[in-house]
């Protein structure tokens, strides 16, 4: 009896600090399944993981399992007496709890226990789950803000002088660059003035740095957008699309400039648009 009390105290102490009061109440109020046994037959319980511990709350119930070799099987027997409980802990920490009763005539001799019957684990993942949900909510909130602000910028139709470049009827231009919080919003327009559809392979922004020295060289580093708004896969003939790239804040100088690359899938109508520091460092 002392053993079962110690195990129960351990289980409670494991759950309480890491779960909310509502979760603990839900757990303790959950009705336990009843398993019947007697003294003439073995009732077999098969668990999803090997059994590490199995304890009954009264001496008239006996639960046996292989303590030397890992097995999923445990056997329950009972003598006439008051009902009790059975606590099982698997090797992976999964915990199972049942009410056990004596019954002279048994209707069932084999129980295949699913993992969904577990009442918890020795090392609950509640905190990780809560943290993951909080992070997910934060991401959703940011995405919502980016979406709304990008829509606002497209509706405003404000221009900074239109940095643009053309190649075979395809025109790539930057309409505006807006600094908000810790992000830069690139308002971009792509026009297809040709008679052929334009299948977009990629549109990416990089930072090109000119290295000083006797042998001057250029290094280009791709910048991953935080959010892409209204980016198409295809631009039909005579079509125009306006979109926004949300980028982490960065600065440019005489030796650093931004490169916006538009690349056609299975085509040659590619464009590189260079953006100098005067647009980035003093955006409207």
Short mmCIF file of N, CA and C in Angstrom, two decimals, residues 6-68:
data_model
loop_
_atom_site.label_atom_id
_atom_site.label_comp_id
_atom_site.label_asym_id
_atom_site.label_seq_id
_atom_site.Cartn_x
_atom_site.Cartn_y
_atom_site.Cartn_z
N UNK A 6 3.21 6.07 -2.83
CA UNK A 6 4.40 6.78 -3.29
C UNK A 6 4.33 7.03 -4.80
N UNK A 7 3.85 6.02 -5.55
CA UNK A 7 3.74 6.17 -6.99
C UNK A 7 2.74 7.25 -7.34
N UNK A 8 1.58 7.21 -6.66
CA UNK A 8 0.56 8.22 -6.92
C UNK A 8 1.06 9.62 -6.59
N UNK A 9 1.80 9.74 -5.49
CA UNK A 9 2.35 11.04 -5.12
C UNK A 9 3.32 11.53 -6.18
N UNK A 10 4.10 10.56 -6.74
CA UNK A 10 5.05 10.93 -7.79
C UNK A 10 4.32 11.41 -9.03
N UNK A 11 3.26 10.69 -9.43
CA UNK A 11 2.51 11.06 -10.62
C UNK A 11 1.91 12.45 -10.47
N UNK A 12 1.29 12.71 -9.30
CA UNK A 12 0.67 14.01 -9.05
C UNK A 12 1.71 15.12 -9.08
N UNK A 13 2.85 14.87 -8.45
CA UNK A 13 3.90 15.90 -8.41
C UNK A 13 4.45 16.16 -9.79
N UNK A 14 4.40 15.14 -10.67
CA UNK A 14 4.90 15.33 -12.03
C UNK A 14 3.98 16.20 -12.85
N UNK A 15 2.67 16.03 -12.69
CA UNK A 15 1.72 16.77 -13.50
C UNK A 15 1.47 18.18 -12.99
N UNK A 16 1.33 18.36 -11.69
CA UNK A 16 0.82 19.61 -11.14
C UNK A 16 1.63 20.84 -11.53
N UNK A 17 2.99 20.84 -11.42
CA UNK A 17 3.72 22.06 -11.73
C UNK A 17 3.63 22.45 -13.19
N UNK A 18 3.42 21.49 -14.09
CA UNK A 18 3.54 21.80 -15.50
C UNK A 18 2.20 21.89 -16.21
N UNK A 19 1.09 21.71 -15.49
CA UNK A 19 -0.20 21.81 -16.12
C UNK A 19 -1.07 22.81 -15.39
N UNK A 20 -2.01 23.36 -16.10
CA UNK A 20 -2.91 24.31 -15.49
C UNK A 20 -3.87 23.57 -14.58
N UNK A 21 -4.53 24.32 -13.67
CA UNK A 21 -5.46 23.72 -12.75
C UNK A 21 -6.60 23.05 -13.50
N UNK A 22 -7.04 23.66 -14.58
CA UNK A 22 -8.12 23.09 -15.36
C UNK A 22 -7.73 21.75 -15.96
N UNK A 23 -6.47 21.65 -16.43
CA UNK A 23 -6.01 20.39 -17.00
C UNK A 23 -5.90 19.31 -15.94
N UNK A 24 -5.44 19.66 -14.74
CA UNK A 24 -5.33 18.69 -13.66
C UNK A 24 -6.71 18.21 -13.25
N UNK A 25 -7.67 19.14 -13.13
CA UNK A 25 -9.02 18.75 -12.76
C UNK A 25 -9.63 17.82 -13.80
N UNK A 26 -9.39 18.13 -15.06
CA UNK A 26 -9.91 17.29 -16.13
C UNK A 26 -9.33 15.89 -16.03
N UNK A 27 -8.04 15.84 -15.69
CA UNK A 27 -7.36 14.56 -15.58
C UNK A 27 -7.90 13.75 -14.41
N UNK A 28 -8.06 14.39 -13.25
CA UNK A 28 -8.49 13.66 -12.06
C UNK A 28 -9.96 13.28 -12.14
N UNK A 29 -10.76 14.05 -12.89
CA UNK A 29 -12.17 13.77 -12.99
C UNK A 29 -12.49 12.76 -14.08
N UNK A 30 -11.54 12.42 -14.92
CA UNK A 30 -11.77 11.47 -15.99
C UNK A 30 -12.07 10.10 -15.41
N UNK A 31 -13.20 9.51 -15.84
CA UNK A 31 -13.59 8.21 -15.31
C UNK A 31 -12.63 7.13 -15.81
N UNK A 32 -12.23 6.24 -14.91
CA UNK A 32 -11.29 5.19 -15.25
C UNK A 32 -12.03 3.94 -15.69
N UNK A 33 -11.47 3.25 -16.67
CA UNK A 33 -12.05 1.98 -17.11
C UNK A 33 -11.85 0.93 -16.02
N UNK A 34 -12.75 -0.06 -16.01
CA UNK A 34 -12.68 -1.13 -15.02
C UNK A 34 -12.26 -2.43 -15.68
N UNK A 35 -11.33 -3.11 -15.06
CA UNK A 35 -10.88 -4.42 -15.52
C UNK A 35 -11.24 -5.46 -14.46
N UNK A 36 -11.86 -6.55 -14.89
CA UNK A 36 -12.29 -7.60 -13.97
C UNK A 36 -11.33 -8.77 -14.05
N UNK A 37 -11.09 -9.41 -12.89
CA UNK A 37 -10.20 -10.57 -12.82
C UNK A 37 -10.70 -11.52 -11.74
N UNK A 38 -10.19 -12.76 -11.74
CA UNK A 38 -10.49 -13.71 -10.66
C UNK A 38 -9.28 -14.56 -10.38
N UNK A 39 -9.45 -15.58 -9.53
CA UNK A 39 -8.32 -16.39 -9.09
C UNK A 39 -8.17 -17.68 -9.86
N UNK A 40 -8.96 -17.87 -10.93
CA UNK A 40 -8.86 -19.10 -11.71
C UNK A 40 -8.32 -18.88 -13.12
N UNK A 41 -8.29 -17.63 -13.57
CA UNK A 41 -7.82 -17.32 -14.92
C UNK A 41 -6.86 -16.14 -14.88
N UNK A 42 -5.99 -16.11 -15.88
CA UNK A 42 -5.10 -14.96 -16.07
C UNK A 42 -5.76 -13.98 -17.04
N UNK A 43 -5.86 -12.74 -16.65
CA UNK A 43 -6.33 -11.68 -17.55
C UNK A 43 -5.11 -11.00 -18.15
N UNK A 44 -5.00 -11.05 -19.49
CA UNK A 44 -3.81 -10.54 -20.17
C UNK A 44 -4.02 -9.10 -20.62
N UNK A 45 -3.04 -8.24 -20.30
CA UNK A 45 -3.06 -6.84 -20.72
C UNK A 45 -1.85 -6.58 -21.61
N UNK A 46 -2.09 -6.14 -22.84
CA UNK A 46 -1.02 -5.86 -23.79
C UNK A 46 -0.92 -4.34 -23.98
N UNK A 47 0.26 -3.77 -23.64
CA UNK A 47 0.46 -2.33 -23.68
C UNK A 47 1.26 -1.91 -24.91
N UNK A 48 1.14 -0.67 -25.34
CA UNK A 48 1.82 -0.22 -26.56
C UNK A 48 3.35 -0.18 -26.42
N UNK A 49 3.86 -0.07 -25.19
CA UNK A 49 5.29 -0.08 -24.93
C UNK A 49 5.58 -1.08 -23.81
N UNK A 50 6.83 -1.56 -23.70
CA UNK A 50 7.16 -2.50 -22.62
C UNK A 50 6.84 -1.93 -21.25
N UNK A 51 6.43 -2.80 -20.34
CA UNK A 51 6.03 -2.39 -18.99
C UNK A 51 7.26 -2.20 -18.11
N UNK A 52 7.31 -1.07 -17.44
CA UNK A 52 8.40 -0.81 -16.50
C UNK A 52 7.96 -1.01 -15.05
N UNK A 53 6.73 -0.57 -14.74
CA UNK A 53 6.20 -0.73 -13.39
C UNK A 53 4.72 -1.08 -13.46
N UNK A 54 4.29 -1.93 -12.55
CA UNK A 54 2.89 -2.29 -12.43
C UNK A 54 2.55 -2.53 -10.97
N UNK A 55 1.62 -1.75 -10.43
CA UNK A 55 1.35 -1.80 -8.99
C UNK A 55 -0.16 -1.83 -8.77
N UNK A 56 -0.60 -2.70 -7.89
CA UNK A 56 -2.00 -2.74 -7.48
C UNK A 56 -2.14 -2.12 -6.09
N UNK A 57 -3.36 -1.65 -5.80
CA UNK A 57 -3.56 -0.94 -4.54
C UNK A 57 -3.99 -1.82 -3.38
N UNK A 58 -4.27 -3.12 -3.61
CA UNK A 58 -4.69 -4.02 -2.53
C UNK A 58 -4.07 -5.39 -2.75
N UNK A 59 -3.91 -6.14 -1.66
CA UNK A 59 -3.23 -7.43 -1.71
C UNK A 59 -4.03 -8.50 -2.42
N UNK A 60 -5.34 -8.33 -2.55
CA UNK A 60 -6.15 -9.36 -3.22
C UNK A 60 -6.07 -9.27 -4.75
N UNK A 61 -5.25 -8.34 -5.26
CA UNK A 61 -4.98 -8.25 -6.70
C UNK A 61 -3.47 -8.41 -6.92
N UNK A 62 -3.14 -9.19 -7.95
CA UNK A 62 -1.73 -9.43 -8.27
C UNK A 62 -1.52 -9.16 -9.76
N UNK A 63 -0.56 -8.28 -10.05
CA UNK A 63 -0.20 -7.98 -11.44
C UNK A 63 1.25 -8.41 -11.65
N UNK A 64 1.48 -9.29 -12.60
CA UNK A 64 2.83 -9.80 -12.86
C UNK A 64 3.26 -9.45 -14.29
N UNK A 65 4.56 -9.20 -14.45
CA UNK A 65 5.14 -8.95 -15.77
C UNK A 65 6.61 -9.32 -15.70
N UNK A 66 7.23 -9.49 -16.85
CA UNK A 66 8.63 -9.91 -16.91
C UNK A 66 9.53 -8.72 -16.55
N UNK A 67 10.19 -8.82 -15.41
CA UNK A 67 11.06 -7.74 -14.94
C UNK A 67 12.49 -7.85 -15.48
N UNK A 68 12.81 -9.01 -16.06
CA UNK A 68 14.16 -9.22 -16.58
C UNK A 68 14.27 -8.93 -18.07
#
